[in-house]
Amino acid sequence: MSPRENGSVGKPNASPRSPSGVAAGEGRSREDAFIQKVDICCTVYDFADRGKDSPEKERKRQVLMSLVDSIGAAEEPLTEAMMSACVHMFRVNLFRVFPPKVRSATVGASETEEDEPFFDPSWYHLQVVYELLLRFVTSPFVDPKVARKYVDSSFVSKLLDLFDSDDPRERDCLKTVLHRIYGKFMGNRPFIRKAVSNIFYRFVSEADHHNGIAELLEVFGSVISGFAKPLKEEHKLFLWKALIPLHKPKTVGVYLPQLTYCITQFIEKEPKLAGTVIRGLLKYWPVTNSQKEMMFLGELEEVLELIDMAEFQKCMVPLFRRIANCLNSSHFQVAERALFLWNNEHLFDMISQNRQVIVPLVYPALERNARLHWNQSVLNVTMNVRKMFFDMDERLLLACQSNFQVEEEKRAATEERRRLTWEQLERNADAFQPANTSFPAAPSSAPPVVPTVT
Amino acid sequence: MATVDEPLYPIAVLIDELKNEDIQLRLNSIRRLSTIARALGEERTRKELIPFLSENNDDEDEVLLAMAEELGVFIPYVGGVEHAHVLLPPLETLSTVEETCVRDKAVESLCRIGAQMKENDIVDFFIPVVKRLASGEWFTARVSSCGLFHIAYPSATDPLKTELRTIYGQLCQDDMPMVRRAAASNLGKFAATIEQSHLKTEIMSIFDDLTQDDQDSVRLLAVEGCAALGKLLEPQDCVAHILPVIVNFSQDKSWRVRYMVANQLYELCEAVGPEPTRADLVPAYVRLLRDNEAEVRIAAAGKVTKFCRILSPQLAVQHILPCVKELSSDSSQHVRSALASVIMGMAPVLGKDATIEQLLPIFLSLLKDEFPDVRLNIISKLDQVNQVIGIDLLSQSLLPAIVELAEDRHWRVRLAIIEYIPLLASQLGVGFFDDKLGALCMQWLEDKVYSIREAAANNLKRLAEEFGPEWAMQHIIPQVLEKINNPHYLYRMTILQAISLLAPVMGAEITCQKLLPVVINSSKDRVPNIKFNVAKVLQSLVPILDQSVVEKTVKPCLVELSEDPDVDVRYYANQALQACDQIMMSS
């Protein structure tokens, strides 16, 4: 349906009684004047062509500004007709389909081009419409119970679609607006949470592009900090199913600070979740992307800051296996970042209390670094960490050292034995083959592979 | 771990390997699942291995992906088709995991197995899996279920069929857009298995719902279904049900949807037949060709030839050609480029007169386009016009375009034009070529970019093949050999490369008289890189040359190089000497 044709729907409804206490005649004229102005703003102009309709464009902007003022200066509640007209006007102006990404103009440029932010030419109007929307959702004279009829799921859902805008200014406005709507319209909260989860699911599982993940997460940072304790199951599910998988996309760097903030909010509410988060990080740990790996190490450290001993002990084995891998990274920044984890006091404390488990896990990695790592600085820090362990528990370190040597010596033998085992298995498998002679023929006795269409 | 002398318990080996912390080892053992199965025998595979796998799917996604793939071809190892159903439980679990790749692979394997299962096994085992997944709590299960209906449906009993259709209808209205998208994209496949009577009623109403979805992304996938469904329906039903939808979509407010329509439209025309095409689809297509959004025009322009092929020439001239004219001066070069890549194909459709009168001016203007891509696309399809109007009409405009592209500042453009030179040569003929293009071909041998020099050498070989050794003796060889004195060693190297490419085409005599002396001479070059390339080239010449020449000229030269102070030169010289000996021995 075309929103523009519905432009006048608000008017026939404009007759219902205005709120009690206001003289009918006076309220009516205020209402009519307001709605008339709003209707003027329902005409959408083409900004791709700069010169076109410029007097009309200017007039609309003036009217928009005066509406901003009149909502700001309102001294009595907006009538339902006024609200309906406003929301309709927001829909007509804001809800649009974004144009495709501009293709680069020349062959040469495409190779070096970075994603430049795109600035919507119609921002001249949009900005004021957003300003008005913000005034509208924050005004004490807009009764959420009445406005809820218009600021409904479909409105919110379209608003969320706009977060994909290329224009950072628009996303910034949307962030504030969404936050206010979430605050004011309690009835919309479950829907907003669900719809935002859907955006995240799609972004992660259909490998889609989305411009507004950072902004959505920023809104959710404050939403989460407002969750009541103890956390509801639904909210924990959001952490596990929507937030943690956001670590997977390769563009995670764009929104990682906001994501980390959301996640630490959860842990502060319920420290037990730290273990869940760490297992999630390990699940999505990057294998080939060193840039991402450093970000993960950064976030890991933040989470470990908040973890308590019981949770730490539950996940330390897989965790330090992963860290040991990072220590050996041939990307020196990854290795360094991992080595610096020992500078964290809280972490160091927990490590030393669990050294009987952790040191044997990381010692081989330190030893391999000391022998083979190409980077001088990694080498130096490795030595420091090893020294630290030595000072912590000399006997343990010596035990690890001798164990490492034994393992090294055994390694070739272990590999050889693995090879022999598989070889023997292969022979056994061949020996069994006579019993299975039917199987090469089996497919032919099967029904046709593709079911025929009836 | 078991020592080698002890009897092996295959499952124990697997369990042991899957516990290893090195993911590569875990992957390796999953890749050898069939070995373990064979060692176990069919029965124990069914009773021990498969249940073990069903319970142990907590591994990393990469391992799970491998497992999903292996299980898809596991029927022989569990005892053939009658036991295939034991493979369903582990795959069912895998099709509910978080990671999309794993789920997709699991669904693919389920389909592969289901396609082989007996009808009553489908009813007893496969359909329950589909139903469970479709009612799964988490969306991943429901998404996976959508890809299984087309396997389950044909074997189902009537009541079950009704149920399956109902369930699919519900999936199309699922709460989660992810599920609706999966349902929309699998609708065509599922519909292909459904009886006509239901197709017209239930499936069409499901389809209608999808086409009105408030999510762009769902509507988009419904468009894709249009052509597939259109082909399944009788033409009159297609006209009644699909045509209005597609006409509607062609005016959708989302450019992505219109873009999809532009891509699919001609397929739909095939499905509805010529009459409705003329009445409804031509106007829709014309609208898309004139769309506001360049992306849509790009897609539409790219289909112009295919579309014209299903129209009568009159209609094409009357409705499409005016748009083509507009598009040839479109403000977006990508639109012009898309048009240029297909427009040549219109010539055979329109016939000679219309082509000369109407298309030729468009070709010519595109040939002068300011963007190299556009010009290249025209030149690359030149043979198609040539068949209709002959090259004479074109050659005058062609040459300036070629010369300009040959000197384009982007080396990829130069590379592309070199690759078309043999085609041009065959179209233009020797005479035209000698006058105008010969010099260009030589000039590329001294390009600043290696890839161009390499392509230039290759091009000379192809020209020699096209016009024959005699022509090459006159027009290529002397010019090439002259360049061996270039002061820069990289250019000298190109010449050596050209020689080794030309030699097989020119034959033994010319190689021996003209080419070989130049190569031998270069073995005295001061640059080691040239010297070891001489060794390589000599090695490549040995099969062409006479045995006596090899003995007298090639070998002494190589022996000398094999004593060179430079290690690489010695290495390649020795390689070449060995090759000489081998060839001599075998002949």
PDB file of N, CA, C and O in Angstrom, chain A residues 97-98 100 103-105 108 111 194 198 201-202 205-206 241 248 284 321 418 422 424 426 429-430 432 436 439 446-449 453, chain B residues 4 8 17 20-21 32 35 38-39 76 81 99-100 115-116 138 175-178 181 192 217 253 255 293 295 333-334 371 412:
ATOM      1  N   VAL A  97      13.130   2.856   0.952  1.00  0.00           N
ATOM      2  CA  VAL A  97      14.063   1.791   0.592  1.00  0.00           C
ATOM      3  C   VAL A  97      15.400   2.442   0.267  1.00  0.00           C
ATOM      4  O   VAL A  97      15.463   3.384  -0.515  1.00  0.00           O
ATOM      5  N   PHE A  98      16.450   1.920   0.866  1.00  0.00           N
ATOM      6  CA  PHE A  98      17.753   2.542   0.611  1.00  0.00           C
ATOM      7  C   PHE A  98      18.235   2.212  -0.788  1.00  0.00           C
ATOM      8  O   PHE A  98      18.012   1.118  -1.284  1.00  0.00           O
ATOM      9  N   PRO A 100      20.891   1.281  -3.803  1.00  0.00           N
ATOM     10  CA  PRO A 100      22.013   0.333  -3.805  1.00  0.00           C
ATOM     11  C   PRO A 100      23.323   1.054  -3.547  1.00  0.00           C
ATOM     12  O   PRO A 100      23.423   2.265  -3.733  1.00  0.00           O
ATOM     13  N   ARG A 103      28.385   2.001  -7.210  1.00  0.00           N
ATOM     14  CA  ARG A 103      29.538   1.287  -7.757  1.00  0.00           C
ATOM     15  C   ARG A 103      30.645   2.284  -8.027  1.00  0.00           C
ATOM     16  O   ARG A 103      30.398   3.429  -8.382  1.00  0.00           O
ATOM     17  N   SER A 104      31.865   1.836  -7.877  1.00  0.00           N
ATOM     18  CA  SER A 104      32.970   2.775  -8.054  1.00  0.00           C
ATOM     19  C   SER A 104      33.051   3.200  -9.517  1.00  0.00           C
ATOM     20  O   SER A 104      32.729   2.444 -10.426  1.00  0.00           O
ATOM     21  N   ALA A 105      33.498   4.413  -9.717  1.00  0.00           N
ATOM     22  CA  ALA A 105      33.416   5.014 -11.035  1.00  0.00           C
ATOM     23  C   ALA A 105      34.483   4.491 -11.996  1.00  0.00           C
ATOM     24  O   ALA A 105      34.220   4.276 -13.166  1.00  0.00           O
ATOM     25  N   GLY A 108      40.437   1.683 -11.578  1.00  0.00           N
ATOM     26  CA  GLY A 108      41.530   1.817 -10.619  1.00  0.00           C
ATOM     27  C   GLY A 108      41.053   2.054  -9.204  1.00  0.00           C
ATOM     28  O   GLY A 108      41.580   1.497  -8.259  1.00  0.00           O
ATOM     29  N   GLU A 111      40.037  -0.826  -6.567  1.00  0.00           N
ATOM     30  CA  GLU A 111      41.002  -1.685  -5.891  1.00  0.00           C
ATOM     31  C   GLU A 111      41.456  -1.109  -4.552  1.00  0.00           C
ATOM     32  O   GLU A 111      41.794  -1.837  -3.641  1.00  0.00           O
ATOM     33  N   LYS A 194      12.620  -8.913  20.338  1.00  0.00           N
ATOM     34  CA  LYS A 194      12.524 -10.009  19.376  1.00  0.00           C
ATOM     35  C   LYS A 194      13.004  -9.560  17.995  1.00  0.00           C
ATOM     36  O   LYS A 194      13.773 -10.260  17.329  1.00  0.00           O
ATOM     37  N   ASN A 198      16.147 -10.861  15.699  1.00  0.00           N
ATOM     38  CA  ASN A 198      16.037 -11.333  14.319  1.00  0.00           C
ATOM     39  C   ASN A 198      17.047 -10.667  13.407  1.00  0.00           C
ATOM     40  O   ASN A 198      17.616 -11.306  12.528  1.00  0.00           O
ATOM     41  N   TYR A 201      20.277 -12.399  14.157  1.00  0.00           N
ATOM     42  CA  TYR A 201      20.325 -13.756  13.599  1.00  0.00           C
ATOM     43  C   TYR A 201      20.604 -13.713  12.109  1.00  0.00           C
ATOM     44  O   TYR A 201      21.399 -14.459  11.576  1.00  0.00           O
ATOM     45  N   ARG A 202      19.897 -12.808  11.449  1.00  0.00           N
ATOM     46  CA  ARG A 202      20.051 -12.754  10.004  1.00  0.00           C
ATOM     47  C   ARG A 202      21.466 -12.322   9.643  1.00  0.00           C
ATOM     48  O   ARG A 202      22.113 -12.897   8.773  1.00  0.00           O
ATOM     49  N   SER A 205      23.679 -15.474  10.544  1.00  0.00           N
ATOM     50  CA  SER A 205      23.542 -16.789   9.918  1.00  0.00           C
ATOM     51  C   SER A 205      23.340 -16.704   8.416  1.00  0.00           C
ATOM     52  O   SER A 205      23.548 -17.669   7.712  1.00  0.00           O
ATOM     53  N   GLU A 206      22.944 -15.564   7.910  1.00  0.00           N
ATOM     54  CA  GLU A 206      22.829 -15.471   6.464  1.00  0.00           C
ATOM     55  C   GLU A 206      23.953 -14.620   5.889  1.00  0.00           C
ATOM     56  O   GLU A 206      23.882 -14.179   4.744  1.00  0.00           O
ATOM     57  N   LYS A 241      22.165 -16.772  22.369  1.00  0.00           N
ATOM     58  CA  LYS A 241      21.785 -17.050  20.984  1.00  0.00           C
ATOM     59  C   LYS A 241      21.988 -15.856  20.061  1.00  0.00           C
ATOM     60  O   LYS A 241      22.143 -16.025  18.861  1.00  0.00           O
ATOM     61  N   LYS A 248      31.034 -13.969  15.403  1.00  0.00           N
ATOM     62  CA  LYS A 248      31.443 -14.729  14.233  1.00  0.00           C
ATOM     63  C   LYS A 248      31.759 -13.878  12.998  1.00  0.00           C
ATOM     64  O   LYS A 248      32.782 -14.111  12.364  1.00  0.00           O
ATOM     65  N   TYR A 284      33.776 -19.399  18.946  1.00  0.00           N
ATOM     66  CA  TYR A 284      33.898 -18.570  17.744  1.00  0.00           C
ATOM     67  C   TYR A 284      35.313 -18.048  17.541  1.00  0.00           C
ATOM     68  O   TYR A 284      35.537 -17.109  16.781  1.00  0.00           O
ATOM     69  N   ARG A 321      44.223 -23.907  26.885  1.00  0.00           N
ATOM     70  CA  ARG A 321      44.664 -24.574  25.662  1.00  0.00           C
ATOM     71  C   ARG A 321      44.665 -23.568  24.516  1.00  0.00           C
ATOM     72  O   ARG A 321      45.588 -23.502  23.720  1.00  0.00           O
ATOM     73  N   ARG A 418      50.386 -43.827  15.661  1.00  0.00           N
ATOM     74  CA  ARG A 418      49.099 -43.442  15.077  1.00  0.00           C
ATOM     75  C   ARG A 418      49.003 -43.925  13.630  1.00  0.00           C
ATOM     76  O   ARG A 418      48.007 -44.490  13.221  1.00  0.00           O
ATOM     77  N   TRP A 422      46.272 -46.721  12.192  1.00  0.00           N
ATOM     78  CA  TRP A 422      45.348 -46.512  11.070  1.00  0.00           C
ATOM     79  C   TRP A 422      45.624 -47.511   9.954  1.00  0.00           C
ATOM     80  O   TRP A 422      44.710 -47.985   9.296  1.00  0.00           O
ATOM     81  N   GLN A 424      46.714 -50.507  10.302  1.00  0.00           N
ATOM     82  CA  GLN A 424      46.160 -51.797  10.658  1.00  0.00           C
ATOM     83  C   GLN A 424      44.640 -51.779  10.510  1.00  0.00           C
ATOM     84  O   GLN A 424      44.026 -52.738  10.047  1.00  0.00           O
ATOM     85  N   GLU A 426      43.015 -50.044   8.480  1.00  0.00           N
ATOM     86  CA  GLU A 426      42.752 -50.107   7.043  1.00  0.00           C
ATOM     87  C   GLU A 426      42.784 -51.570   6.578  1.00  0.00           C
ATOM     88  O   GLU A 426      41.927 -52.008   5.816  1.00  0.00           O
ATOM     89  N   ALA A 429      39.825 -53.354   7.769  1.00  0.00           N
ATOM     90  CA  ALA A 429      38.665 -52.937   6.975  1.00  0.00           C
ATOM     91  C   ALA A 429      38.634 -53.724   5.678  1.00  0.00           C
ATOM     92  O   ALA A 429      37.589 -54.235   5.270  1.00  0.00           O
ATOM     93  N   ASP A 430      39.812 -53.860   5.057  1.00  0.00           N
ATOM     94  CA  ASP A 430      39.849 -54.607   3.803  1.00  0.00           C
ATOM     95  C   ASP A 430      39.509 -56.066   4.021  1.00  0.00           C
ATOM     96  O   ASP A 430      38.873 -56.704   3.196  1.00  0.00           O
ATOM     97  N   PHE A 432      37.489 -57.207   6.123  1.00  0.00           N
ATOM     98  CA  PHE A 432      36.044 -57.362   6.293  1.00  0.00           C
ATOM     99  C   PHE A 432      35.286 -57.253   4.986  1.00  0.00           C
ATOM    100  O   PHE A 432      34.141 -57.598   4.901  1.00  0.00           O
ATOM    101  N   ASN A 436      31.112 -57.801   2.900  1.00  0.00           N
ATOM    102  CA  ASN A 436      30.293 -56.669   2.420  1.00  0.00           C
ATOM    103  C   ASN A 436      30.171 -56.635   0.909  1.00  0.00           C
ATOM    104  O   ASN A 436      29.842 -55.613   0.354  1.00  0.00           O
ATOM    105  N   PHE A 439      27.924 -54.462  -1.047  1.00  0.00           N
ATOM    106  CA  PHE A 439      27.662 -53.020  -1.033  1.00  0.00           C
ATOM    107  C   PHE A 439      27.966 -52.235  -2.310  1.00  0.00           C
ATOM    108  O   PHE A 439      27.232 -51.329  -2.629  1.00  0.00           O
ATOM    109  N   ALA A 446      18.690 -49.929  -5.230  1.00  0.00           N
ATOM    110  CA  ALA A 446      17.908 -48.870  -4.594  1.00  0.00           C
ATOM    111  C   ALA A 446      16.901 -48.296  -5.581  1.00  0.00           C
ATOM    112  O   ALA A 446      17.087 -48.396  -6.792  1.00  0.00           O
ATOM    113  N   PRO A 447      15.844 -47.695  -5.068  1.00  0.00           N
ATOM    114  CA  PRO A 447      14.884 -47.037  -5.968  1.00  0.00           C
ATOM    115  C   PRO A 447      15.555 -45.871  -6.670  1.00  0.00           C
ATOM    116  O   PRO A 447      16.605 -45.406  -6.238  1.00  0.00           O
ATOM    117  N   PRO A 448      14.979 -45.412  -7.757  1.00  0.00           N
ATOM    118  CA  PRO A 448      15.587 -44.297  -8.499  1.00  0.00           C
ATOM    119  C   PRO A 448      15.925 -43.134  -7.564  1.00  0.00           C
ATOM    120  O   PRO A 448      15.195 -42.865  -6.602  1.00  0.00           O
ATOM    121  N   VAL A 449      17.023 -42.489  -7.843  1.00  0.00           N
ATOM    122  CA  VAL A 449      17.560 -41.501  -6.909  1.00  0.00           C
ATOM    123  C   VAL A 449      16.613 -40.319  -6.739  1.00  0.00           C
ATOM    124  O   VAL A 449      16.354 -39.859  -5.647  1.00  0.00           O
ATOM    125  N   VAL A 453       8.027 -37.027 -10.382  1.00  0.00           N
ATOM    126  CA  VAL A 453       6.911 -36.119 -10.122  1.00  0.00           C
ATOM    127  C   VAL A 453       5.619 -36.807 -10.540  1.00  0.00           C
ATOM    128  O   VAL A 453       5.542 -37.389 -11.614  1.00  0.00           O
TER     129      VAL A 453
ATOM    130  N   VAL B   4      50.461 -51.833  18.768  1.00  0.00           N
ATOM    131  CA  VAL B   4      50.116 -52.374  17.467  1.00  0.00           C
ATOM    132  C   VAL B   4      49.824 -53.877  17.525  1.00  0.00           C
ATOM    133  O   VAL B   4      49.025 -54.395  16.753  1.00  0.00           O
ATOM    134  N   LEU B   8      42.805 -54.557  17.640  1.00  0.00           N
ATOM    135  CA  LEU B   8      42.317 -53.184  17.594  1.00  0.00           C
ATOM    136  C   LEU B   8      40.806 -53.151  17.773  1.00  0.00           C
ATOM    137  O   LEU B   8      40.095 -53.956  17.188  1.00  0.00           O
ATOM    138  N   GLU B  17      40.916 -40.835  19.130  1.00  0.00           N
ATOM    139  CA  GLU B  17      41.318 -39.768  18.213  1.00  0.00           C
ATOM    140  C   GLU B  17      40.437 -38.532  18.377  1.00  0.00           C
ATOM    141  O   GLU B  17      40.917 -37.414  18.296  1.00  0.00           O
ATOM    142  N   ASN B  20      41.472 -36.071  20.987  1.00  0.00           N
ATOM    143  CA  ASN B  20      42.711 -35.307  20.830  1.00  0.00           C
ATOM    144  C   ASN B  20      42.415 -33.806  20.732  1.00  0.00           C
ATOM    145  O   ASN B  20      41.435 -33.394  20.140  1.00  0.00           O
ATOM    146  N   GLU B  21      43.308 -33.006  21.326  1.00  0.00           N
ATOM    147  CA  GLU B  21      43.046 -31.568  21.312  1.00  0.00           C
ATOM    148  C   GLU B  21      43.403 -30.924  19.977  1.00  0.00           C
ATOM    149  O   GLU B  21      42.994 -29.802  19.705  1.00  0.00           O
ATOM    150  N   ARG B  32      38.040 -40.413   7.928  1.00  0.00           N
ATOM    151  CA  ARG B  32      38.263 -41.843   7.690  1.00  0.00           C
ATOM    152  C   ARG B  32      37.200 -42.686   8.360  1.00  0.00           C
ATOM    153  O   ARG B  32      37.414 -43.865   8.663  1.00  0.00           O
ATOM    154  N   THR B  35      36.545 -46.078   6.929  1.00  0.00           N
ATOM    155  CA  THR B  35      37.483 -47.138   7.281  1.00  0.00           C
ATOM    156  C   THR B  35      37.037 -47.830   8.565  1.00  0.00           C
ATOM    157  O   THR B  35      37.009 -49.061   8.665  1.00  0.00           O
ATOM    158  N   ARG B  38      34.047 -49.965   7.941  1.00  0.00           N
ATOM    159  CA  ARG B  38      34.350 -51.222   7.257  1.00  0.00           C
ATOM    160  C   ARG B  38      35.023 -52.187   8.207  1.00  0.00           C
ATOM    161  O   ARG B  38      34.771 -53.392   8.185  1.00  0.00           O
ATOM    162  N   ALA B  39      35.902 -51.651   9.062  1.00  0.00           N
ATOM    163  CA  ALA B  39      36.573 -52.525  10.012  1.00  0.00           C
ATOM    164  C   ALA B  39      35.581 -53.119  11.008  1.00  0.00           C
ATOM    165  O   ALA B  39      35.753 -54.240  11.479  1.00  0.00           O
ATOM    166  N   PRO B  76      26.214 -47.534   2.145  1.00  0.00           N
ATOM    167  CA  PRO B  76      26.820 -48.852   1.951  1.00  0.00           C
ATOM    168  C   PRO B  76      27.392 -49.439   3.247  1.00  0.00           C
ATOM    169  O   PRO B  76      27.376 -50.652   3.430  1.00  0.00           O
ATOM    170  N   VAL B  81      20.422 -49.860   1.535  1.00  0.00           N
ATOM    171  CA  VAL B  81      19.275 -48.962   1.612  1.00  0.00           C
ATOM    172  C   VAL B  81      18.281 -49.338   2.712  1.00  0.00           C
ATOM    173  O   VAL B  81      17.728 -48.466   3.374  1.00  0.00           O
ATOM    174  N   GLU B  99      25.610 -23.251  13.295  1.00  0.00           N
ATOM    175  CA  GLU B  99      26.380 -22.866  12.113  1.00  0.00           C
ATOM    176  C   GLU B  99      25.674 -23.264  10.809  1.00  0.00           C
ATOM    177  O   GLU B  99      25.345 -24.421  10.590  1.00  0.00           O
ATOM    178  N   THR B 100      25.497 -22.275   9.949  1.00  0.00           N
ATOM    179  CA  THR B 100      24.741 -22.486   8.713  1.00  0.00           C
ATOM    180  C   THR B 100      25.372 -23.539   7.801  1.00  0.00           C
ATOM    181  O   THR B 100      24.660 -24.372   7.245  1.00  0.00           O
ATOM    182  N   ALA B 115      16.512 -39.716  -0.754  1.00  0.00           N
ATOM    183  CA  ALA B 115      16.227 -39.996  -2.159  1.00  0.00           C
ATOM    184  C   ALA B 115      16.416 -41.467  -2.488  1.00  0.00           C
ATOM    185  O   ALA B 115      15.862 -41.969  -3.458  1.00  0.00           O
ATOM    186  N   GLN B 116      17.196 -42.172  -1.658  1.00  0.00           N
ATOM    187  CA  GLN B 116      17.430 -43.586  -1.943  1.00  0.00           C
ATOM    188  C   GLN B 116      16.540 -44.506  -1.116  1.00  0.00           C
ATOM    189  O   GLN B 116      16.456 -45.694  -1.386  1.00  0.00           O
ATOM    190  N   TRP B 138      13.890 -24.170  18.195  1.00  0.00           N
ATOM    191  CA  TRP B 138      14.788 -23.125  17.718  1.00  0.00           C
ATOM    192  C   TRP B 138      14.681 -22.994  16.209  1.00  0.00           C
ATOM    193  O   TRP B 138      14.415 -23.964  15.508  1.00  0.00           O
ATOM    194  N   ASP B 175       6.928 -17.095  12.611  1.00  0.00           N
ATOM    195  CA  ASP B 175       7.233 -15.874  13.323  1.00  0.00           C
ATOM    196  C   ASP B 175       8.582 -15.276  12.907  1.00  0.00           C
ATOM    197  O   ASP B 175       8.766 -14.067  12.876  1.00  0.00           O
ATOM    198  N   MET B 176       9.523 -16.156  12.629  1.00  0.00           N
ATOM    199  CA  MET B 176      10.888 -15.709  12.359  1.00  0.00           C
ATOM    200  C   MET B 176      11.091 -15.531  10.851  1.00  0.00           C
ATOM    201  O   MET B 176      10.858 -16.458  10.082  1.00  0.00           O
ATOM    202  N   PRO B 177      11.569 -14.370  10.453  1.00  0.00           N
ATOM    203  CA  PRO B 177      11.827 -14.141   9.025  1.00  0.00           C
ATOM    204  C   PRO B 177      12.802 -15.165   8.432  1.00  0.00           C
ATOM    205  O   PRO B 177      12.688 -15.509   7.264  1.00  0.00           O
ATOM    206  N   MET B 178      13.733 -15.655   9.255  1.00  0.00           N
ATOM    207  CA  MET B 178      14.697 -16.641   8.746  1.00  0.00           C
ATOM    208  C   MET B 178      13.976 -17.857   8.199  1.00  0.00           C
ATOM    209  O   MET B 178      14.346 -18.412   7.175  1.00  0.00           O
ATOM    210  N   ARG B 181      12.058 -17.076   5.015  1.00  0.00           N
ATOM    211  CA  ARG B 181      12.958 -17.017   3.863  1.00  0.00           C
ATOM    212  C   ARG B 181      13.318 -18.408   3.365  1.00  0.00           C
ATOM    213  O   ARG B 181      13.314 -18.675   2.165  1.00  0.00           O
ATOM    214  N   ALA B 192       7.295 -28.609  -7.096  1.00  0.00           N
ATOM    215  CA  ALA B 192       7.512 -29.507  -8.220  1.00  0.00           C
ATOM    216  C   ALA B 192       7.046 -30.933  -7.923  1.00  0.00           C
ATOM    217  O   ALA B 192       6.856 -31.733  -8.826  1.00  0.00           O
ATOM    218  N   SER B 217      13.259  -9.059   2.189  1.00  0.00           N
ATOM    219  CA  SER B 217      14.088 -10.230   1.927  1.00  0.00           C
ATOM    220  C   SER B 217      13.239 -11.448   1.611  1.00  0.00           C
ATOM    221  O   SER B 217      13.664 -12.334   0.883  1.00  0.00           O
ATOM    222  N   LYS B 253       8.240  -1.301  -4.442  1.00  0.00           N
ATOM    223  CA  LYS B 253       8.978  -0.111  -4.023  1.00  0.00           C
ATOM    224  C   LYS B 253      10.429  -0.437  -3.679  1.00  0.00           C
ATOM    225  O   LYS B 253      11.269   0.447  -3.628  1.00  0.00           O
ATOM    226  N   TRP B 255      13.951  -1.705  -4.710  1.00  0.00           N
ATOM    227  CA  TRP B 255      14.683  -1.919  -5.964  1.00  0.00           C
ATOM    228  C   TRP B 255      15.231  -3.326  -6.052  1.00  0.00           C
ATOM    229  O   TRP B 255      15.406  -3.861  -7.124  1.00  0.00           O
ATOM    230  N   GLU B 293      16.401   3.226 -10.879  1.00  0.00           N
ATOM    231  CA  GLU B 293      17.576   2.722 -10.191  1.00  0.00           C
ATOM    232  C   GLU B 293      18.517   2.062 -11.189  1.00  0.00           C
ATOM    233  O   GLU B 293      18.117   1.147 -11.906  1.00  0.00           O
ATOM    234  N   GLU B 295      20.888  -0.042 -10.821  1.00  0.00           N
ATOM    235  CA  GLU B 295      21.071  -1.489 -10.621  1.00  0.00           C
ATOM    236  C   GLU B 295      20.010  -2.282 -11.383  1.00  0.00           C
ATOM    237  O   GLU B 295      20.287  -3.342 -11.932  1.00  0.00           O
ATOM    238  N   GLN B 333      27.797   4.011 -16.402  1.00  0.00           N
ATOM    239  CA  GLN B 333      28.592   3.234 -17.351  1.00  0.00           C
ATOM    240  C   GLN B 333      28.381   1.741 -17.159  1.00  0.00           C
ATOM    241  O   GLN B 333      28.620   0.958 -18.065  1.00  0.00           O
ATOM    242  N   HIS B 334      27.915   1.346 -15.958  1.00  0.00           N
ATOM    243  CA  HIS B 334      27.667  -0.082 -15.736  1.00  0.00           C
ATOM    244  C   HIS B 334      26.470  -0.558 -16.549  1.00  0.00           C
ATOM    245  O   HIS B 334      26.443  -1.701 -16.995  1.00  0.00           O
ATOM    246  N   PHE B 371      34.180   4.850 -21.414  1.00  0.00           N
ATOM    247  CA  PHE B 371      34.679   3.835 -20.487  1.00  0.00           C
ATOM    248  C   PHE B 371      35.167   2.598 -21.216  1.00  0.00           C
ATOM    249  O   PHE B 371      34.462   2.033 -22.043  1.00  0.00           O
ATOM    250  N   ARG B 412      44.913  -4.034 -17.070  1.00  0.00           N
ATOM    251  CA  ARG B 412      43.919  -5.088 -17.286  1.00  0.00           C
ATOM    252  C   ARG B 412      43.143  -4.876 -18.582  1.00  0.00           C
ATOM    253  O   ARG B 412      42.739  -5.816 -19.244  1.00  0.00           O
TER     254      ARG B 412
END
